[in-house]
Coordinates of C-alpha atoms in Angstrom, one line a residue:
M38 CA -0.1 -0.1 -0.1
G39 CA 2.9 2.2 0.5
Q40 CA 3.1 5.4 2.4
G41 CA 0.2 5.7 4.8
A42 CA -0.3 1.9 5.1
A43 CA 0.5 2.2 9.0
F44 CA -2.8 4.3 9.4
M45 CA -5.1 2.9 6.9
G46 CA -8.1 1.0 8.9
R47 CA -7.1 2.8 11.9
T48 CA -9.6 3.0 14.8
P49 CA -10.4 6.3 16.2
P50 CA -9.0 6.7 19.8
A51 CA -11.5 6.0 22.4
W52 CA -11.6 9.5 23.9
Y53 CA -12.9 10.7 20.6
D54 CA -15.7 8.2 20.4
E55 CA -16.4 8.6 24.2
A56 CA -16.7 12.5 24.2
K57 CA -19.7 12.6 21.8
F58 CA -20.0 16.5 22.1
G59 CA -17.6 19.1 21.1
I60 CA -17.8 23.0 20.0
F61 CA -17.0 24.4 16.9
I62 CA -15.6 28.1 16.9
H63 CA -16.0 30.4 13.7
W64 CA -14.4 33.6 14.6
G65 CA -12.4 36.1 12.5
L66 CA -12.4 39.1 10.2
F67 CA -15.9 38.1 8.7
S68 CA -17.1 38.6 12.6
I69 CA -16.9 42.3 12.1
P70 CA -19.3 42.7 9.4
A71 CA -21.1 39.6 10.4
F72 CA -23.8 39.8 7.8
A73 CA -25.5 37.1 5.5
P74 CA -28.9 37.2 3.9
R75 CA -31.5 35.4 5.7
V76 CA -32.2 32.7 3.2
G77 CA -32.8 29.8 5.1
K78 CA -30.6 26.6 5.1
I79 CA -27.4 26.7 2.8
S80 CA -29.1 23.5 0.7
D81 CA -32.1 25.6 0.1
I82 CA -30.4 28.4 -1.7
F83 CA -28.9 25.8 -4.2
K84 CA -32.6 24.7 -4.9
T85 CA -34.1 28.1 -5.2
D86 CA -31.3 30.3 -6.9
Y87 CA -28.4 28.2 -7.9
R88 CA -26.8 30.5 -10.2
R89 CA -25.4 32.5 -7.5
A90 CA -26.1 30.4 -4.5
V91 CA -22.5 30.4 -3.1
A92 CA -22.6 34.5 -3.5
L93 CA -26.1 34.0 -1.3
S94 CA -24.8 31.5 1.1
P95 CA -26.3 32.1 4.9
Y96 CA -22.6 31.8 6.1
T97 CA -21.3 34.9 7.3
E98 CA -17.9 33.4 7.1
W99 CA -18.3 33.6 3.3
Y100 CA -18.7 37.3 3.3
E101 CA -15.7 38.5 1.2
N102 CA -16.6 36.3 -1.6
A103 CA -20.3 37.5 -1.1
I104 CA -19.5 41.3 -1.6
K105 CA -17.8 40.4 -4.9
S106 CA -21.0 39.8 -6.7
P107 CA -23.0 43.4 -6.8
D108 CA -26.3 41.7 -6.9
T109 CA -26.2 40.3 -3.6
P110 CA -27.8 41.5 -0.3
S111 CA -24.2 41.3 1.3
A112 CA -22.9 43.6 -1.4
A113 CA -25.6 46.1 -0.9
F114 CA -25.1 46.0 2.8
H115 CA -21.3 46.4 2.5
R116 CA -21.8 49.4 0.2
Q117 CA -24.2 51.0 2.5
T118 CA -22.4 50.4 5.7
Y119 CA -18.6 50.5 4.8
G120 CA -18.5 52.4 1.4
G121 CA -17.3 49.4 -0.5
A122 CA -14.2 49.4 1.4
P123 CA -11.6 46.6 0.9
Y124 CA -12.3 43.4 3.0
D125 CA -8.7 43.8 4.4
D126 CA -10.0 47.0 6.4
F127 CA -12.0 44.6 9.0
R128 CA -8.3 43.7 10.4
A129 CA -7.9 46.5 12.2
P130 CA -11.1 46.4 14.3
F131 CA -10.9 42.8 14.8
L132 CA -7.5 43.2 16.4
A133 CA -8.7 45.9 18.3
G134 CA -11.5 43.8 19.8
L135 CA -9.0 41.3 20.9
R136 CA -8.4 43.5 23.7
Q137 CA -11.7 42.4 25.4
W138 CA -11.1 38.8 24.7
D139 CA -10.6 36.3 27.6
P140 CA -10.1 32.8 26.4
D141 CA -10.5 31.5 29.9
A142 CA -14.0 32.6 30.0
W143 CA -14.6 31.1 26.4
A144 CA -13.2 27.9 28.2
E145 CA -15.4 28.1 31.2
A146 CA -18.5 28.5 29.0
I147 CA -17.8 25.5 26.9
A148 CA -17.0 23.4 29.5
G149 CA -20.1 24.3 31.2
S150 CA -22.1 23.1 28.4
G151 CA -20.9 19.6 28.7
A152 CA -18.7 19.4 25.6
R153 CA -15.3 17.4 25.7
Y154 CA -13.5 19.1 23.0
V155 CA -13.2 22.2 20.9
V156 CA -12.3 22.8 17.4
L157 CA -11.2 26.6 16.6
V158 CA -11.1 27.9 12.9
T159 CA -7.4 29.0 12.5
K160 CA -7.9 29.8 8.8
H161 CA -10.8 30.1 7.0
H162 CA -11.7 30.9 3.4
D163 CA -10.4 34.5 3.7
G164 CA -7.0 33.0 4.2
F165 CA -6.7 35.4 7.5
C166 CA -4.5 33.4 10.1
L167 CA -5.4 33.5 13.9
W168 CA -1.8 32.6 14.9
P169 CA 1.4 34.3 13.9
S170 CA 2.3 31.9 11.3
K171 CA 5.9 32.0 10.1
V172 CA 4.7 30.7 6.6
A173 CA 4.4 33.8 4.6
N174 CA 1.3 34.6 2.6
P175 CA 2.9 35.8 -0.9
H176 CA -0.4 37.7 -1.7
R177 CA -1.2 39.4 1.6
Q178 CA 1.4 40.6 3.6
G179 CA 1.1 40.3 7.3
W180 CA -2.2 38.4 6.9
T181 CA -2.0 37.2 10.5
T182 CA -2.7 38.2 13.9
E183 CA 0.4 39.1 16.1
R184 CA -1.2 37.8 19.0
D185 CA -1.3 33.9 19.2
I186 CA -5.0 33.4 19.4
V187 CA -4.7 29.4 18.6
G188 CA -2.2 29.1 21.2
E189 CA -3.9 31.2 24.1
L190 CA -7.3 29.1 23.4
A191 CA -5.4 25.8 23.4
A192 CA -4.2 26.5 26.6
A193 CA -7.3 27.8 28.2
V194 CA -9.2 24.8 26.9
R195 CA -6.8 22.3 28.1
R196 CA -6.7 24.2 31.6
A197 CA -10.5 23.5 31.5
G198 CA -10.0 19.8 31.2
L199 CA -11.1 19.8 27.3
R200 CA -9.2 18.5 24.2
F201 CA -8.3 21.1 21.8
G202 CA -8.5 20.7 17.8
V203 CA -7.9 23.0 14.8
Y204 CA -9.8 23.5 11.7
Y205 CA -7.8 24.8 8.6
S206 CA -9.6 25.5 5.4
G207 CA -7.3 23.6 3.1
G208 CA -9.4 23.6 -0.3
V209 CA -10.4 27.1 -0.7
D210 CA -8.1 30.4 0.2
W211 CA -9.4 33.7 -1.5
S212 CA -6.0 35.3 -0.7
F213 CA -4.6 33.0 -3.3
N214 CA -7.6 32.9 -5.6
P215 CA -9.7 35.9 -5.4
E216 CA -12.2 35.0 -8.2
P217 CA -15.8 35.8 -7.3
L218 CA -17.8 32.5 -6.7
R219 CA -21.5 31.8 -7.5
T220 CA -22.3 28.3 -8.4
L221 CA -21.3 25.1 -6.9
M222 CA -18.7 24.3 -9.7
D223 CA -17.2 27.7 -9.3
F224 CA -16.8 26.7 -5.4
V225 CA -15.3 23.2 -6.3
G226 CA -13.3 24.5 -9.1
S227 CA -11.5 27.3 -7.0
V228 CA -8.9 25.2 -5.2
P229 CA -5.5 27.1 -5.9
G230 CA -2.7 25.7 -7.7
G231 CA 0.6 27.0 -7.9
G232 CA 2.6 27.5 -4.9
Y233 CA -0.8 27.0 -2.6
P234 CA -0.3 23.4 -2.0
A235 CA 3.2 23.8 -0.2
Y236 CA 2.1 26.5 1.4
A237 CA -0.9 24.7 2.9
D238 CA 1.1 21.8 3.8
A239 CA 3.7 23.8 5.5
Q240 CA 1.0 25.8 7.6
A241 CA -0.8 22.4 8.5
R242 CA 2.8 20.9 9.7
E243 CA 3.1 24.4 11.9
L244 CA -0.1 24.0 13.5
I245 CA 0.7 20.4 14.2
E246 CA 4.1 21.2 15.7
R247 CA 3.0 24.3 17.6
Y248 CA -0.1 23.1 19.2
E249 CA -0.5 19.3 18.9
P250 CA -4.2 19.4 18.0
S251 CA -6.2 16.5 19.3
V252 CA -8.4 17.0 16.1
L253 CA -7.2 17.9 12.5
W254 CA -10.3 19.2 11.0
N255 CA -9.5 20.2 7.3
D256 CA -12.3 21.9 5.1
I257 CA -13.3 21.6 1.5
S258 CA -10.6 19.5 0.2
W259 CA -6.6 19.1 0.0
P260 CA -4.8 20.9 -2.8
G261 CA -1.7 18.6 -2.5
T262 CA -1.2 14.8 -4.0
Q263 CA -2.4 11.8 -2.3
R264 CA 1.4 10.9 -1.6
E265 CA 1.9 14.4 -0.2
L266 CA -1.2 14.2 2.3
F267 CA -0.4 10.7 3.5
S268 CA 3.1 12.1 4.5
L269 CA 1.2 14.9 6.2
F270 CA -0.9 12.2 8.3
D271 CA 2.1 10.2 9.1
H272 CA 3.5 13.6 10.5
Y273 CA 0.5 14.1 12.2
Y274 CA -0.1 10.8 14.0
A275 CA 3.8 10.4 14.9
A276 CA 3.2 14.1 16.8
V277 CA -0.1 13.4 18.1
P278 CA -0.8 9.5 18.6
E279 CA -4.2 10.0 19.7
G280 CA -5.3 12.4 17.3
V281 CA -8.1 12.1 14.5
V282 CA -8.5 13.4 11.4
N283 CA -11.7 14.3 9.6
D284 CA -13.0 13.4 5.9
R285 CA -12.8 16.6 3.9
W286 CA -9.3 15.9 2.4
K287 CA -10.2 14.9 -1.1
T288 CA -7.2 15.5 -3.3
P289 CA -7.4 17.0 -6.8
T290 CA -9.0 14.5 -9.5
L291 CA -8.6 15.1 -13.3
T292 CA -12.4 16.5 -13.2
A293 CA -11.3 18.8 -10.5
K294 CA -8.4 20.3 -12.3
L295 CA -10.6 20.7 -15.4
L296 CA -13.1 22.8 -13.1
R297 CA -10.4 25.4 -13.0
F298 CA -11.6 26.3 -16.5
K299 CA -15.2 28.1 -16.9
P300 CA -16.5 26.1 -19.9
A301 CA -16.0 22.9 -17.8
R302 CA -17.6 24.3 -14.9
Q303 CA -20.7 25.6 -17.1
V304 CA -21.5 22.1 -18.4
L305 CA -21.5 20.8 -15.0
D306 CA -23.3 23.5 -13.4
R307 CA -26.2 23.0 -15.9
Q308 CA -26.6 19.5 -15.3
I309 CA -26.5 20.1 -11.4
E310 CA -29.2 22.9 -11.8
K311 CA -31.4 20.8 -13.6
K312 CA -31.2 17.8 -11.3
A313 CA -31.7 20.0 -8.3
A314 CA -34.6 21.5 -10.1
R315 CA -36.2 18.1 -10.7
S316 CA -35.5 16.5 -7.3
G317 CA -35.6 19.4 -5.0
G318 CA -31.9 18.6 -4.0
A319 CA -30.4 17.1 -0.7
D320 CA -30.6 18.7 2.6
G321 CA -27.3 19.7 4.4
V322 CA -23.6 18.5 3.1
V323 CA -22.3 15.0 3.3
P324 CA -18.7 15.0 1.8
P325 CA -17.7 12.4 -0.5
P326 CA -15.6 9.2 0.5
V327 CA -12.0 9.5 0.9
P328 CA -9.2 6.9 1.1
H329 CA -8.4 7.7 4.9
C330 CA -10.4 9.6 7.6
D331 CA -11.2 8.8 11.4
F332 CA -14.5 10.2 11.1
R333 CA -17.2 11.5 8.6
T334 CA -18.5 15.1 8.8
P335 CA -22.0 15.5 7.5
E336 CA -23.1 19.4 7.7
Y337 CA -26.5 20.4 8.8
V338 CA -27.9 17.1 8.3
R339 CA -27.4 13.7 10.4
F340 CA -27.1 10.1 9.0
D341 CA -30.6 8.3 9.8
S342 CA -28.9 4.9 10.6
V343 CA -26.0 3.6 12.6
Q344 CA -22.9 3.9 10.4
D345 CA -19.9 1.6 9.8
R346 CA -17.5 4.4 10.2
K347 CA -17.4 6.9 13.0
W348 CA -19.1 10.2 12.3
E349 CA -19.5 13.8 13.4
A350 CA -22.6 16.1 12.6
T351 CA -21.7 19.6 12.5
R352 CA -24.0 22.5 12.4
G353 CA -24.4 26.3 13.9
M354 CA -26.9 27.3 16.3
S355 CA -28.8 29.2 13.4
H356 CA -28.2 28.9 9.7
S357 CA -24.6 30.4 9.8
F358 CA -21.5 29.4 11.6
G359 CA -19.9 32.9 12.1
F360 CA -22.3 35.5 14.1
N361 CA -24.8 36.9 12.1
R362 CA -26.2 40.3 13.0
N363 CA -29.4 39.4 11.4
D364 CA -30.2 36.5 13.5
A365 CA -33.2 37.2 16.0
E366 CA -34.1 34.7 18.7
A367 CA -36.5 33.0 16.4
D368 CA -33.4 32.3 13.9
Y369 CA -31.9 30.0 16.8
E370 CA -32.7 26.6 17.1
S371 CA -34.2 26.0 20.7
A372 CA -31.7 24.2 23.3
E373 CA -34.3 21.3 23.2
H374 CA -34.0 20.8 19.3
L375 CA -29.9 20.8 19.6
L376 CA -30.1 18.4 22.4
G377 CA -32.3 16.2 20.3
E378 CA -29.9 16.2 17.6
L379 CA -27.0 15.4 20.0
I380 CA -29.1 12.5 21.4
D381 CA -30.0 11.4 18.1
C382 CA -26.4 11.4 16.7
V383 CA -25.2 9.3 19.7
S384 CA -27.9 6.9 19.2
K385 CA -26.5 6.2 16.0
G386 CA -22.9 6.1 16.7
G387 CA -21.9 9.9 15.9
N388 CA -20.8 12.9 17.9
L389 CA -22.1 16.4 17.4
L390 CA -19.9 19.6 16.8
L391 CA -21.9 22.5 17.7
N392 CA -20.8 25.7 16.5
I393 CA -20.4 29.0 18.4
G394 CA -19.8 32.3 16.5
P395 CA -18.5 35.3 18.6
R396 CA -18.9 38.8 17.6
G397 CA -15.9 40.5 16.1
E398 CA -15.6 44.0 17.6
D399 CA -15.6 42.8 21.4
A400 CA -14.7 38.9 21.2
Q401 CA -17.8 38.0 23.2
V402 CA -20.1 34.9 22.6
P403 CA -23.5 36.2 21.9
E404 CA -26.3 35.7 25.0
P405 CA -28.6 33.7 22.8
Q406 CA -25.7 31.3 22.1
L407 CA -24.6 31.4 25.8
R408 CA -27.9 30.6 26.9
R409 CA -27.9 27.4 24.8
L410 CA -24.7 26.2 26.0
R411 CA -26.0 26.6 29.6
A412 CA -29.1 24.5 28.8
M413 CA -26.9 21.9 27.1
G414 CA -24.8 21.4 30.0
A415 CA -27.8 21.5 32.6
W416 CA -29.1 18.5 30.8
L417 CA -25.8 16.8 30.5
R418 CA -24.8 17.0 33.9
A419 CA -28.3 15.1 34.9
N420 CA -28.4 12.9 31.9
G421 CA -24.8 12.4 30.7
E422 CA -24.8 8.8 31.5
A423 CA -26.9 8.2 28.6
I424 CA -24.5 10.1 26.5
Y425 CA -20.7 9.8 27.3
G426 CA -18.9 6.7 26.3
A427 CA -22.5 5.3 25.1
Q428 CA -22.7 3.0 22.0
P429 CA -26.0 2.3 19.6
W430 CA -28.3 -0.3 20.9
R431 CA -29.7 -2.9 18.4
Q432 CA -32.4 -0.2 17.3
A433 CA -31.7 3.6 17.7
D434 CA -35.4 4.8 17.2
G435 CA -38.5 4.2 18.9
V436 CA -41.9 5.7 19.1
A437 CA -44.2 6.5 22.2
A438 CA -47.6 5.9 22.2
D439 CA -48.5 9.8 21.7
G440 CA -46.3 9.8 18.4
S441 CA -43.3 11.3 19.9
A442 CA -39.8 10.2 19.3
V443 CA -37.6 8.0 21.4
R444 CA -34.0 7.2 21.2
F445 CA -31.8 4.4 22.7
T446 CA -28.2 4.2 23.6
R447 CA -26.4 1.3 25.4
R448 CA -23.7 1.7 28.1
G449 CA -22.1 -1.8 28.6
G450 CA -24.9 -4.2 29.8
D451 CA -27.3 -1.5 30.6
L452 CA -29.9 0.3 28.0
C453 CA -30.6 3.8 28.2
V454 CA -34.1 5.1 27.1
I455 CA -34.4 8.8 26.2
P456 CA -37.8 10.2 25.0
L457 CA -37.4 13.3 22.6
S458 CA -40.1 15.2 24.3
S459 CA -41.1 16.8 27.4
P460 CA -43.5 14.1 28.9
E461 CA -45.6 14.8 31.9
G462 CA -47.7 12.1 34.0
A463 CA -46.7 8.9 35.5
A464 CA -46.0 6.8 32.5
I465 CA -44.6 6.5 29.0
E466 CA -45.4 3.6 26.5
I467 CA -42.9 2.9 23.9
E468 CA -44.3 0.8 20.9
G469 CA -42.4 -2.2 19.1
V470 CA -39.6 -2.8 21.5
D471 CA -39.1 -5.5 24.0
F472 CA -36.8 -5.1 27.2
A473 CA -37.0 -5.6 31.1
G474 CA -34.8 -5.0 34.3
P475 CA -34.6 -2.8 37.2
A476 CA -34.8 0.8 36.4
R477 CA -34.2 4.4 37.3
R478 CA -34.3 7.9 36.1
L479 CA -30.8 9.6 35.5
A480 CA -32.1 12.9 36.6
D481 CA -32.9 12.0 40.1
G482 CA -32.5 8.4 40.6
A483 CA -36.0 7.6 41.3
P484 CA -37.1 3.9 40.3
V485 CA -39.1 3.3 37.2
E486 CA -41.1 0.2 36.7
V487 CA -40.8 -1.6 33.4
Q488 CA -43.9 -3.2 32.2
R489 CA -44.0 -5.4 29.1
T490 CA -47.3 -4.9 27.3
G491 CA -47.2 -7.3 24.2
Q492 CA -47.0 -4.5 22.0
G493 CA -44.2 -2.7 23.6
V494 CA -42.9 -1.6 27.1
R495 CA -44.5 1.0 29.4
L496 CA -42.3 3.0 31.7
V497 CA -44.0 3.7 35.1
Y498 CA -42.4 6.5 37.1
R499 CA -42.4 6.4 40.8
A500 CA -42.1 10.3 41.1
P501 CA -44.4 11.7 38.2
L502 CA -42.6 13.5 35.3
D503 CA -42.7 17.4 35.2
G504 CA -42.3 18.1 31.7
A505 CA -38.7 18.4 31.7
F506 CA -37.0 17.5 28.3
A507 CA -35.8 14.4 27.6
P508 CA -36.1 12.6 30.7
A509 CA -33.4 9.6 30.4
V510 CA -34.0 6.3 32.1
V511 CA -31.2 3.5 32.3
V512 CA -32.4 0.0 32.3
Q513 CA -29.8 -2.5 34.0
G514 CA -29.1 -5.6 31.9
A515 CA -31.2 -4.5 29.0
G516 CA -28.5 -3.4 27.0

């Protein structure tokens, strides 16, 4: 198999599988304008306005690209608010906002959420680096922070008892390829060539050597060859034996190289646009398979069954990862919805990487996001036994008699039953399952009687339910 044979088929380390819940952080120059149009999910815009979908993205972190197309809401906002100033002008206010940044406060809030690891965006598509990289950008002088944001947050996160990982945008860098991107094929075909593969490789190695990240999370694709990529993986696993890499490392194929030319993009765009119009398109983003990864990363969508390979669903609390000044309370998913996504992921063998998007002008996490972190933490402190270290049971899904969803996880020989609802009363009936054993509610340890009904199982609570969300029950010996 050649280079990389030592890690092919590698089993992810136990810490990553047991952690279940991580926090993503999208924060950078784009957090100063903090603007994207309210167009719903990113998959929605590809269905309704394919020809400029990338420029209309709900992701604020794509702002620099969005303002290059004059017919977008972002470009109109930029003209009105900043007079069409160059994107580089956001560097000064972002650096000024760092004076109010307290990495230990961030780490404390994240630890309080019950998350077990953190992944920080160190360089997004705009190419701006949140560490004082020694690898010089040949197109934008000083396109880094002087303050070592990555190092300071890594230290704070580790002091809080959490693992630290890094995100790097390997497949897209607008400082190397500034062409305006409007369609999906524009985006796919925008991977820079020339000196960029060596630049990205050098920066990735610098991140590994300086910060020894427990997670190496690349985005979009990788610009180098498969041989060069496997050399990078060898270097990473030697430096961080318990590290993990995600699945967004697809190296350039002949088709991808052809997409650097506009005529080839136009042909494929027409085909994709017609297909989307007929089928309605798919929700979310699921990266294509690659020769090696430790986990898959569906985005704004979850797998609907237990997977053969470890996976991690990732999403923002709203439709954007970066902070969006347009988001009102109604644009954020409720804490119950986000908890439901975490529980669903775990029941099917996955993790949830939930994003926070701090503001740029003062380096603070917005209160709507903090409230959701606190709610996640409160539930996990009471019910974490059903989540941390849990594995899928013989079935992930169930349905209560009232039609509400139920999820199952397993801890050793014990079964964990988690209603995805806020039930009241003294009993819950679950249809189409069969299990038995002594049981207790995790939140208060109160006994729960398990009655087999012939059509399913009835859980009878010694202490009546009070409408709290997802009251988990553990049934001894039923796992």
